[in-house]
Amino acid sequence: MSTERDLTNEEEILFKTKEWVLKSVIGLNLCPFAKPTYQANTIRYIVSDSKTKKELLIHLESELQFLKETDPLITETTLLIHPYVLENFLDQNDFLDDTDFLLNRLDLDGIIQIANFHPQFQFAENKIDDITNFVGRSPYQTLHLLREDSISRIVDSHPNIDSIFENNRKTLKNLGHVGWKKLEP
């Protein structure tokens, strides 16, 4: 990883990502579990200056260890934003195989889960411009590190977990591309 950091660019990346979380993820209620974590200020936002998959894996390993060792009341979840690598969504999607291997190697499988967000996110069955793809679209390539026990508690406490997907589809279809564009920072 480069030792020089472009702080102006990093500030812009963080601003746009935090606005996306606030306006889209929370504002549209795409993830009904994000708001309490946001309000508790327990989301860790990290911008990686990784330029290669190998560098990103090293950075990811560090963040996984950090999350494992940190009290969830301090850091519940981490968004590892990596704007300089895996610019193609399919490359990032393939990279998830590497992240699974890393979780296994670190004995974190079943403890931490990794979700991906990407500016080009696309469900396999959808066309690229389908508005429902935007549920996974973020301003920059991002790996979301989640604690499995937190996910389990949330799933167990939600009256109808399967309804989230359908509600997101309806919300995004009602919003449309023009509405989504208005949310962008």
PDB file of N, CA, C and O in Angstrom, residues 20 23 36 79 104 107 126 179:
ATOM      1  N   TRP A  20     -24.255   8.290   1.182  1.00  0.00           N
ATOM      2  CA  TRP A  20     -24.953   7.142   0.606  1.00  0.00           C
ATOM      3  C   TRP A  20     -25.603   6.308   1.719  1.00  0.00           C
ATOM      4  O   TRP A  20     -26.775   5.929   1.614  1.00  0.00           O
ATOM      5  N   LYS A  23     -28.551   8.662   3.168  1.00  0.00           N
ATOM      6  CA  LYS A  23     -29.679   8.960   2.266  1.00  0.00           C
ATOM      7  C   LYS A  23     -30.289   7.724   1.617  1.00  0.00           C
ATOM      8  O   LYS A  23     -31.506   7.673   1.425  1.00  0.00           O
ATOM      9  N   PRO A  36     -29.931   1.883  13.668  1.00  0.00           N
ATOM     10  CA  PRO A  36     -29.420   1.858  15.045  1.00  0.00           C
ATOM     11  C   PRO A  36     -27.898   1.867  15.117  1.00  0.00           C
ATOM     12  O   PRO A  36     -27.310   2.529  15.984  1.00  0.00           O
ATOM     13  N   LEU A  79     -17.032  -0.660   7.007  1.00  0.00           N
ATOM     14  CA  LEU A  79     -17.108  -0.485   5.557  1.00  0.00           C
ATOM     15  C   LEU A  79     -15.688  -0.215   5.072  1.00  0.00           C
ATOM     16  O   LEU A  79     -15.113   0.833   5.363  1.00  0.00           O
ATOM     17  N   ASN A 104     -11.807 -18.272   6.289  1.00  0.00           N
ATOM     18  CA  ASN A 104     -11.495 -19.634   6.736  1.00  0.00           C
ATOM     19  C   ASN A 104     -10.106 -19.712   7.360  1.00  0.00           C
ATOM     20  O   ASN A 104      -9.929 -20.313   8.413  1.00  0.00           O
ATOM     21  N   ASP A 107      -9.978 -18.395  10.776  1.00  0.00           N
ATOM     22  CA  ASP A 107     -10.992 -18.994  11.656  1.00  0.00           C
ATOM     23  C   ASP A 107     -12.104 -18.004  11.998  1.00  0.00           C
ATOM     24  O   ASP A 107     -12.592 -17.967  13.132  1.00  0.00           O
ATOM     25  N   ASN A 126     -30.658  -9.743 -13.614  1.00  0.00           N
ATOM     26  CA  ASN A 126     -31.093  -8.411 -14.031  1.00  0.00           C
ATOM     27  C   ASN A 126     -30.247  -7.847 -15.165  1.00  0.00           C
ATOM     28  O   ASN A 126     -29.068  -8.171 -15.290  1.00  0.00           O
ATOM     29  N   GLY A 179     -35.184   9.550  -9.325  1.00  0.00           N
ATOM     30  CA  GLY A 179     -35.193   9.695  -7.871  1.00  0.00           C
ATOM     31  C   GLY A 179     -33.871   9.285  -7.244  1.00  0.00           C
ATOM     32  O   GLY A 179     -33.383   9.934  -6.324  1.00  0.00           O
TER      33      GLY A 179
END
